Coordinates of C-alpha atoms in Angstrom, one line a residue:
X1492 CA 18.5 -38.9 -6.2
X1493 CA 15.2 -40.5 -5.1
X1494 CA 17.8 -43.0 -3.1
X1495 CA 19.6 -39.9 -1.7
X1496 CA 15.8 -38.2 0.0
X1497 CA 14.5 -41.5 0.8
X1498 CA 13.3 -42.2 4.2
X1499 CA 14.5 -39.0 5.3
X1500 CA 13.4 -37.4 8.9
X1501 CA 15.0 -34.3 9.2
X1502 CA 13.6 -31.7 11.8
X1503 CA 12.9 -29.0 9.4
X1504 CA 10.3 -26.6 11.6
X1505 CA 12.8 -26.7 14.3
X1506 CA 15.0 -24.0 11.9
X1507 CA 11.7 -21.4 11.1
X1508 CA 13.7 -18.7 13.4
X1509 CA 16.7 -18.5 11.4
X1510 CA 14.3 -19.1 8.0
X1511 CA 11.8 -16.0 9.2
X1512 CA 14.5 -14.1 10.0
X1513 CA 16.2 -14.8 6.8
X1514 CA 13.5 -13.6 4.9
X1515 CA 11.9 -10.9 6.9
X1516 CA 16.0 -9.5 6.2
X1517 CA 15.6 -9.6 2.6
X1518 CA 11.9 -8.2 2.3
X1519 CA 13.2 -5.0 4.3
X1520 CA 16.2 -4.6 2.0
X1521 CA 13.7 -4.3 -0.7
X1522 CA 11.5 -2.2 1.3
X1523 CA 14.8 0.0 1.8
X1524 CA 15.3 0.2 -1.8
X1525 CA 12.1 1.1 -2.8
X1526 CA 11.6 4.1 -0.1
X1527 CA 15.7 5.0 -1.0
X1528 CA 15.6 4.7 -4.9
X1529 CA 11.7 5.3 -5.6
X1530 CA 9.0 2.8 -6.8
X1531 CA 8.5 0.0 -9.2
X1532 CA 10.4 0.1 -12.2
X1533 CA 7.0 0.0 -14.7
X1534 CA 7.7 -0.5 -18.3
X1535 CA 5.4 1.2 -21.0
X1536 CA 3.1 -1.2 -20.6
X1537 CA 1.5 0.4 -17.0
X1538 CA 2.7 3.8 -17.9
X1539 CA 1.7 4.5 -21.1
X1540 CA 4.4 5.9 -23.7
X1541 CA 7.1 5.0 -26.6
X1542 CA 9.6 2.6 -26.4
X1543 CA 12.0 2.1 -29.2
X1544 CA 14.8 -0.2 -29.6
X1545 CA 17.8 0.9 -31.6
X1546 CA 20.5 -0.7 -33.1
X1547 CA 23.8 1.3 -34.1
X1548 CA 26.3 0.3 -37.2
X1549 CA 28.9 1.8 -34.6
X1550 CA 29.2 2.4 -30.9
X1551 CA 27.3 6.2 -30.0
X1552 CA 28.3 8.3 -27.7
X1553 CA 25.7 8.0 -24.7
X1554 CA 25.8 11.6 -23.7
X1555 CA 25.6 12.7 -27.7
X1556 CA 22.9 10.4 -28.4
X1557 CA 20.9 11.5 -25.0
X1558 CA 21.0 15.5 -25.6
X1559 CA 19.8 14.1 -29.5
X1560 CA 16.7 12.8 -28.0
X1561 CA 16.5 15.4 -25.0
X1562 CA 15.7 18.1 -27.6
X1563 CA 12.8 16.5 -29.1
X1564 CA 11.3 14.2 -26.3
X1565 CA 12.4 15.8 -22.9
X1566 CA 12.7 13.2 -20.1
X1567 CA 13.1 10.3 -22.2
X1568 CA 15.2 7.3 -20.3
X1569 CA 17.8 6.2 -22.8
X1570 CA 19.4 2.0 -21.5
X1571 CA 21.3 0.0 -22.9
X1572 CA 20.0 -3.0 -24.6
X1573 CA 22.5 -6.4 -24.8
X1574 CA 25.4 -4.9 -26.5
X1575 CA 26.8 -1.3 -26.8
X1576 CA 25.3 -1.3 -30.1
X1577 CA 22.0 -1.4 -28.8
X1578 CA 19.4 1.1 -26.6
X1579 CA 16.4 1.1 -25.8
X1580 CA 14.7 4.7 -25.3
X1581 CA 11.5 5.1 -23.7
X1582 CA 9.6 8.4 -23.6
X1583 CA 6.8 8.7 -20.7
X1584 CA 3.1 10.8 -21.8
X1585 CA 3.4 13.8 -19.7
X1586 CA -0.1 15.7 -18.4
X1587 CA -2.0 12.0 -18.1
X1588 CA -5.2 11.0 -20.1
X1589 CA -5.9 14.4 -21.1
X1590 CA -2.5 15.1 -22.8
X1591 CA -2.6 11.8 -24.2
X1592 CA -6.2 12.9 -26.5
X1593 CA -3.5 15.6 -28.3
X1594 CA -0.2 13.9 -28.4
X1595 CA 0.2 11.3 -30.5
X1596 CA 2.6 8.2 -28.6
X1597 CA 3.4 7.4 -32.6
X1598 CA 3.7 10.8 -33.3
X1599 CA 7.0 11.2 -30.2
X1600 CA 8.4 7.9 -31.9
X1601 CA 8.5 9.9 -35.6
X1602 CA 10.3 13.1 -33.9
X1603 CA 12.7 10.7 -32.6
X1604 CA 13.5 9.0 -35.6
X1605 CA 13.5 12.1 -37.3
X1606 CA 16.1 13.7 -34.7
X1607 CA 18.0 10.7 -35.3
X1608 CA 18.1 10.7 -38.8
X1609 CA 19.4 14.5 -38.7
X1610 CA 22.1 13.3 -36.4
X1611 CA 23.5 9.2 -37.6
X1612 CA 22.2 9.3 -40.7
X1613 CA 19.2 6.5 -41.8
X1614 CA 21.5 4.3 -42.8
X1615 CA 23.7 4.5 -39.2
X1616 CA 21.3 2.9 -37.0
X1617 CA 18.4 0.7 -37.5
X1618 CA 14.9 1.0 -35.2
X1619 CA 14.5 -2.9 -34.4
X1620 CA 10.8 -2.4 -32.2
X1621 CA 8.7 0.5 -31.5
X1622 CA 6.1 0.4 -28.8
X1623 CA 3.7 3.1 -28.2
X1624 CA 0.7 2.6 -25.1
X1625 CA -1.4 5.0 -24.3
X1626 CA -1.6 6.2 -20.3
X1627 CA -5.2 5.2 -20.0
X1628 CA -4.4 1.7 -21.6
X1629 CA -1.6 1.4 -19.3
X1630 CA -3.8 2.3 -16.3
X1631 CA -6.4 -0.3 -16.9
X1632 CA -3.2 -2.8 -17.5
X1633 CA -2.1 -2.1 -13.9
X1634 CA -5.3 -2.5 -12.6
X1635 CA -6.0 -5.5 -14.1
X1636 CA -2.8 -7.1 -12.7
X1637 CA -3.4 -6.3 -9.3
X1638 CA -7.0 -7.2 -9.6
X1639 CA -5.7 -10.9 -11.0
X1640 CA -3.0 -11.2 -8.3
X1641 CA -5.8 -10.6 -5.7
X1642 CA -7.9 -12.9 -7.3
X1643 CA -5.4 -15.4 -7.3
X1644 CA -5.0 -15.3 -3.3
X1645 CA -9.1 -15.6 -2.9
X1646 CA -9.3 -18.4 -5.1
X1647 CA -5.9 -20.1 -3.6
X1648 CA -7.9 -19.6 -0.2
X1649 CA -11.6 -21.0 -1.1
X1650 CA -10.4 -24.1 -2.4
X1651 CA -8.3 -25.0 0.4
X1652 CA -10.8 -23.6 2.5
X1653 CA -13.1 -26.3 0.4
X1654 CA -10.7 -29.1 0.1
X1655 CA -9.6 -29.0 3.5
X1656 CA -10.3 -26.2 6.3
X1657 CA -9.9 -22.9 6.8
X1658 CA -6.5 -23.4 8.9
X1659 CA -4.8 -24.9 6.3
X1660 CA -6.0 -21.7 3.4
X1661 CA -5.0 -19.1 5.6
X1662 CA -1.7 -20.4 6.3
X1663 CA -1.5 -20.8 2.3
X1664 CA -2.2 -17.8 1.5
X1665 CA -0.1 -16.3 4.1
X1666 CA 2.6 -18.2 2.5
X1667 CA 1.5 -16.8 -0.7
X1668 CA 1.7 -13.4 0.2
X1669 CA 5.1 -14.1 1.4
X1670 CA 6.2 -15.1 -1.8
X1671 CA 4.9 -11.8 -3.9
X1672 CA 6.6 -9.8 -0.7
X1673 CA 9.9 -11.4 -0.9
X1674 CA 9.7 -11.5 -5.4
X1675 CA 8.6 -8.0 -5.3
X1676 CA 12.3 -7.2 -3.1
X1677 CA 14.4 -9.4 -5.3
X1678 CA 12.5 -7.9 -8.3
X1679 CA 13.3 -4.3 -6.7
X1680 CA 16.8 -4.9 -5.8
X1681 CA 17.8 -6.2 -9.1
X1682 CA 16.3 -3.3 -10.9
X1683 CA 14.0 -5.8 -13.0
X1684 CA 11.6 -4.1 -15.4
X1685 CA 7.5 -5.0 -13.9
X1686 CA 6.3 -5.5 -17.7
X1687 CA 3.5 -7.7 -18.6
X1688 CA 5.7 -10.8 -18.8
X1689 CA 7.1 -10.3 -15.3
X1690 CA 3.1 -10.3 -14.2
X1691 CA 2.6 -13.4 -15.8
X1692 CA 5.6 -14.9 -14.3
X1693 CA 4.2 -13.6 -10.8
X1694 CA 1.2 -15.3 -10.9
X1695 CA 3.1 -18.6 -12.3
X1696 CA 4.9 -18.3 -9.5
X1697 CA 2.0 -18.1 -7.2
X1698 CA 0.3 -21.1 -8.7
X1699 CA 4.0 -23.1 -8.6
X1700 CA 3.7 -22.2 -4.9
X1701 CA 0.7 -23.0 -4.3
X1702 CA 0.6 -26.4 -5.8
X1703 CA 3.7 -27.2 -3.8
X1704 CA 2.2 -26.1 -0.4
X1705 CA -1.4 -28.5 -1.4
X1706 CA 1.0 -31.2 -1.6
X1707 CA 2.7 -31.6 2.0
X1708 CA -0.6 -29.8 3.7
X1709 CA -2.9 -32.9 1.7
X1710 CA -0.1 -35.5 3.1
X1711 CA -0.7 -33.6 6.6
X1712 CA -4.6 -34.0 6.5
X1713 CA -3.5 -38.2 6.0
X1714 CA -1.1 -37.8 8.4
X1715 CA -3.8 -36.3 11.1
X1716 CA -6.7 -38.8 10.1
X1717 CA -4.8 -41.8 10.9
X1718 CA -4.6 -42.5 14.3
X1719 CA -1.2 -41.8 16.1
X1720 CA -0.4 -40.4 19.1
X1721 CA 2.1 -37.4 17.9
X1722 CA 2.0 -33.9 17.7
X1723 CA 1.2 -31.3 14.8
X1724 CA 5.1 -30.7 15.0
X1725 CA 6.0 -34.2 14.2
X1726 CA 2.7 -34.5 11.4
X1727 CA 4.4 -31.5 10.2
X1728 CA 8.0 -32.6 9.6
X1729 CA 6.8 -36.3 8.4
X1730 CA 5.1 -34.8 5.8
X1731 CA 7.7 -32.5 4.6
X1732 CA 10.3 -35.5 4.6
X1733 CA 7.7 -38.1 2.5
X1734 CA 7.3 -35.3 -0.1
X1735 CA 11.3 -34.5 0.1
X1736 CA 11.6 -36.7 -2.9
X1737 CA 9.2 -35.4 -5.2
X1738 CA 9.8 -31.8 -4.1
X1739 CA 13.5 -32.6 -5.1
X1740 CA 13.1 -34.2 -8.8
X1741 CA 10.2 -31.1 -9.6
X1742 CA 12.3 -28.3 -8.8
X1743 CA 15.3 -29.5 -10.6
X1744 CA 13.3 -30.2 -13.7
X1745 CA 11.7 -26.6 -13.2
X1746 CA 14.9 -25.1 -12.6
X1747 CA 16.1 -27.2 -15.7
X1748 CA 13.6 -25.2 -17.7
X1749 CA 14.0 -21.9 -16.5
X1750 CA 17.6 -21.7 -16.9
X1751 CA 17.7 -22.7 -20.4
X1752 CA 15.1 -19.8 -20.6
X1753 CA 17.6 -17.8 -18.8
X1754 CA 21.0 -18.3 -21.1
X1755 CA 19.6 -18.8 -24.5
X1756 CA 16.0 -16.8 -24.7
X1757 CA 16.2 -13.3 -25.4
X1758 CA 16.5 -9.8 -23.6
X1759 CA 12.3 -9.8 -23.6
X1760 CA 11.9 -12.8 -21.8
X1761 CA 15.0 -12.8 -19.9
X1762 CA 13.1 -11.0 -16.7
X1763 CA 10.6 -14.2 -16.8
X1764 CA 13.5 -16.6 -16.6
X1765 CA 14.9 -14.3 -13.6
X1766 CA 11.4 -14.0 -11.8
X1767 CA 10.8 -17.9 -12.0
X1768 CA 14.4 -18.8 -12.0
X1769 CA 14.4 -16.9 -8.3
X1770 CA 10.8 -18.1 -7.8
X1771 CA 11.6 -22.1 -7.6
X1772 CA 13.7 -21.8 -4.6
X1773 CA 11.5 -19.2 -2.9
X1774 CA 8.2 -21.5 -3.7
X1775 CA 10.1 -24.4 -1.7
X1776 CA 11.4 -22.4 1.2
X1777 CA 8.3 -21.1 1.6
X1778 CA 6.5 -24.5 1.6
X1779 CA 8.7 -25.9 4.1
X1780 CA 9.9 -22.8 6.6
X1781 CA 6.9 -20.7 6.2
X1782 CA 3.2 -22.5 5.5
X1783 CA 4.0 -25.4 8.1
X1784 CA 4.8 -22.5 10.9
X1785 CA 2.2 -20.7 9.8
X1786 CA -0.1 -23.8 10.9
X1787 CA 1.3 -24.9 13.1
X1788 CA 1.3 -20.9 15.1
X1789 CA -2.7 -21.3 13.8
X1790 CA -3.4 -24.3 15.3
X1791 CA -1.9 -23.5 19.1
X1792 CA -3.7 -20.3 18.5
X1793 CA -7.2 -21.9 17.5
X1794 CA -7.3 -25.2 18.7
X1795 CA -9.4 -28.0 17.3
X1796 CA -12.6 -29.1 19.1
X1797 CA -12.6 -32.9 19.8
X1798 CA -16.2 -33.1 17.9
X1799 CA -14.3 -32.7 14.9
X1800 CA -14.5 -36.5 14.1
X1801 CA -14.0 -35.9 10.2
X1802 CA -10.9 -34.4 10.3
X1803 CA -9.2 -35.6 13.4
X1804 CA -8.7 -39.0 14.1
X1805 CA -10.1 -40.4 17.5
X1806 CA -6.0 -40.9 18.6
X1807 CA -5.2 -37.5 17.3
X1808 CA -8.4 -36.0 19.2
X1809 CA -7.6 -37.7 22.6
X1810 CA -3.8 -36.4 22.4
X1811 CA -4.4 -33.1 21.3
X1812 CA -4.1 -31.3 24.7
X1813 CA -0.2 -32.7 25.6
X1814 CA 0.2 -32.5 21.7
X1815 CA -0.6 -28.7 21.7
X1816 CA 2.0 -28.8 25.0
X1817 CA 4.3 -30.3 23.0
X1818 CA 4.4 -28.0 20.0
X1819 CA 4.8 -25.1 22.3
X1820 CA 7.6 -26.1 23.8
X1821 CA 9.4 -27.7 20.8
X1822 CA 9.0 -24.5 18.7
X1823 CA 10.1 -22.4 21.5
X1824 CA 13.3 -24.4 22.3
X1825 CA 16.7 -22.6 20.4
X1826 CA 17.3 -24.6 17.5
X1827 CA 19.8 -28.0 17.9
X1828 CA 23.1 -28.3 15.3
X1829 CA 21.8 -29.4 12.1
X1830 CA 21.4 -33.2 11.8
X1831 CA 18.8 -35.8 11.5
X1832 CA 15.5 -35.2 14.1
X1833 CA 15.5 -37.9 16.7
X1834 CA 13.2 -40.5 16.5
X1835 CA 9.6 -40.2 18.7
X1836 CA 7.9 -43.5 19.7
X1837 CA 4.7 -43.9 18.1
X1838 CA 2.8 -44.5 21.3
X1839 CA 3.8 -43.3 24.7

């Protein structure tokens, strides 16, 4: 495979039209779904409430089993679970923090069981989990996962900031934001569950991203300190291309693990696997199609001042005027019918 991506020199930031209009379609679908169908599915965990798992001896009848539950927890949302012998019934805390003080979450799991019991029997179904979160908990959950997802996108930006300049974090984080756009759609328009394991497989995701986008923007800085006459829009696409390899073997052996996680792990961590299965390939379009852009749209827009001797080599400072020309007039051009990017003499 290595053999396959080696010496490669494909034009990739010539295609960032087609790629942001790509994904800017898929973000509004989600966008579409959520103002159409409502908001984020939350489980318990941000809600606050009882979930129990159920599993039958024999197939129920779903509207039987619903008015069942209806009678004792009103508004309850009744799913199936796997198999038609198994549900999953979760019953929100009406009236918020105050309600919560008088209600028991345990005590609407009992009155379930017990409405069960009256109807299958105890020994005609079996209650596998039960889950009971109270709304304040569930509250301070939520909070705490946007406060770490934020947190996340200021740390992402400080240390780039730190290890190289402030170009390259913005466009990182940028890129970042792009990603929990475009997983909160997919996540949306696959009706996945936002539990606390989808969280954490958000904020893998971010780091996974992040990581990939430090790698081509660190060969980049190389790229810019050595001293050749060629534009950010070549720098850019070298530096995707010498990575190409790597990029290549990482995500395989990432999508390697999330796939097994995906056919043999279970119903609870089956939205990870989807999150991070769907995550690799949106971490490496977005380190390709949408950070390098994004930098190269910062740099035309805030150029670099030739006194910036530790960054930019002399070469790369004294070509940086028909290099910017060039940049705007390569990304502006229609894209050419896919193939290999020609070849630019080193010196003109």
């Amino acid at each position: 495979m290595i053999r396959i991506f080696h010496n490669t020199n494909y034009d990739f930031i010539k295609w960032w039209r087609q790629a942001a209009l790509a994904t800017v379609a898929f973000i509004m679908l989600g966008l579409g779904s959520f103002l159409w169908k409502g908001g984020v599915n939350f489980s318990i965990e941000f809600t606050g409430g009882t979930l129990m798992q159920l599993e039958f001896k024999q197939p129920p009848d779903v509207a039987e089993l619903r008015a069942t539950i209806d009678r004792v927890a009103p508004g309850s949302e009744i799913q199936q679970y796997g198999t038609n012998l198994e549900y999953t019934v979760r019953g929100r805390e009406e009236g918020g923090v105050e309600a919560a003080a008088t209600t028991s979450t345990e005590g609407v799991a009992k009155a379930i069981q017990s409405a069960l019991d009256a109807k299958y029997t105890p020994e005609g179904y079996t209650v596998k989990r039960i889950e009971a979160v109270g709304p304040k908990v569930g509250s301070e959950l939520r909070r705490g996962a946007m406060i770490a997802m934020l947190l996340v996108g200021l740390v992402t930006l400080a240390y780039l900031a730190l290890r190289f300049e402030w170009r390259f974090g913005a466009a990182a984080v940028l890129s970042t934001a792009h990603d929990v756009l475009i997983t909160l759609a997919f996540i949306k328009l696959f009706h996945i569950e936002v539990s606390l394991v989808v969280v954490g497989a958000i904020l893998t995701l971010l780091g996974y991203s992040g990581n990939d986008t430090i790698i081509i923007f660190d060969r980049v800085r190389e790229d810019l300190r050595k001293a050749r006459k060629e534009s950010l829009y070549d720098t850019l696409n070298r530096a995707i291309n010498e990575t190409l390899p790597r990029s290549v073997l990482t995500h395989t052996t990432t999508l390697a693990a999330t796939l097994a996680l995906l056919v043999f792990a279970g119903e609870v961590l089956r939205p990870f696997a989807w999150v991070m299965t769907f995550g690799v390939f949106v971490a490496t379009f977005s380190s390709i199609y949408v950070a390098g852009p994004l930098l190269l749209y910062i740099e035309r827009k805030f150029p670099r001042a030739v006194s910036e001797k530790g960054r930019v080599s002399a070469g790369q400072a004294k070509a940086a005027p028909e290099a910017r020309a060039r940049d705007e007039a390569r990304s502006e051009r229609p894209a050419r019918p896919a193939g290999r990017a020609s070849q630019r003499p080193a010196t003109r």
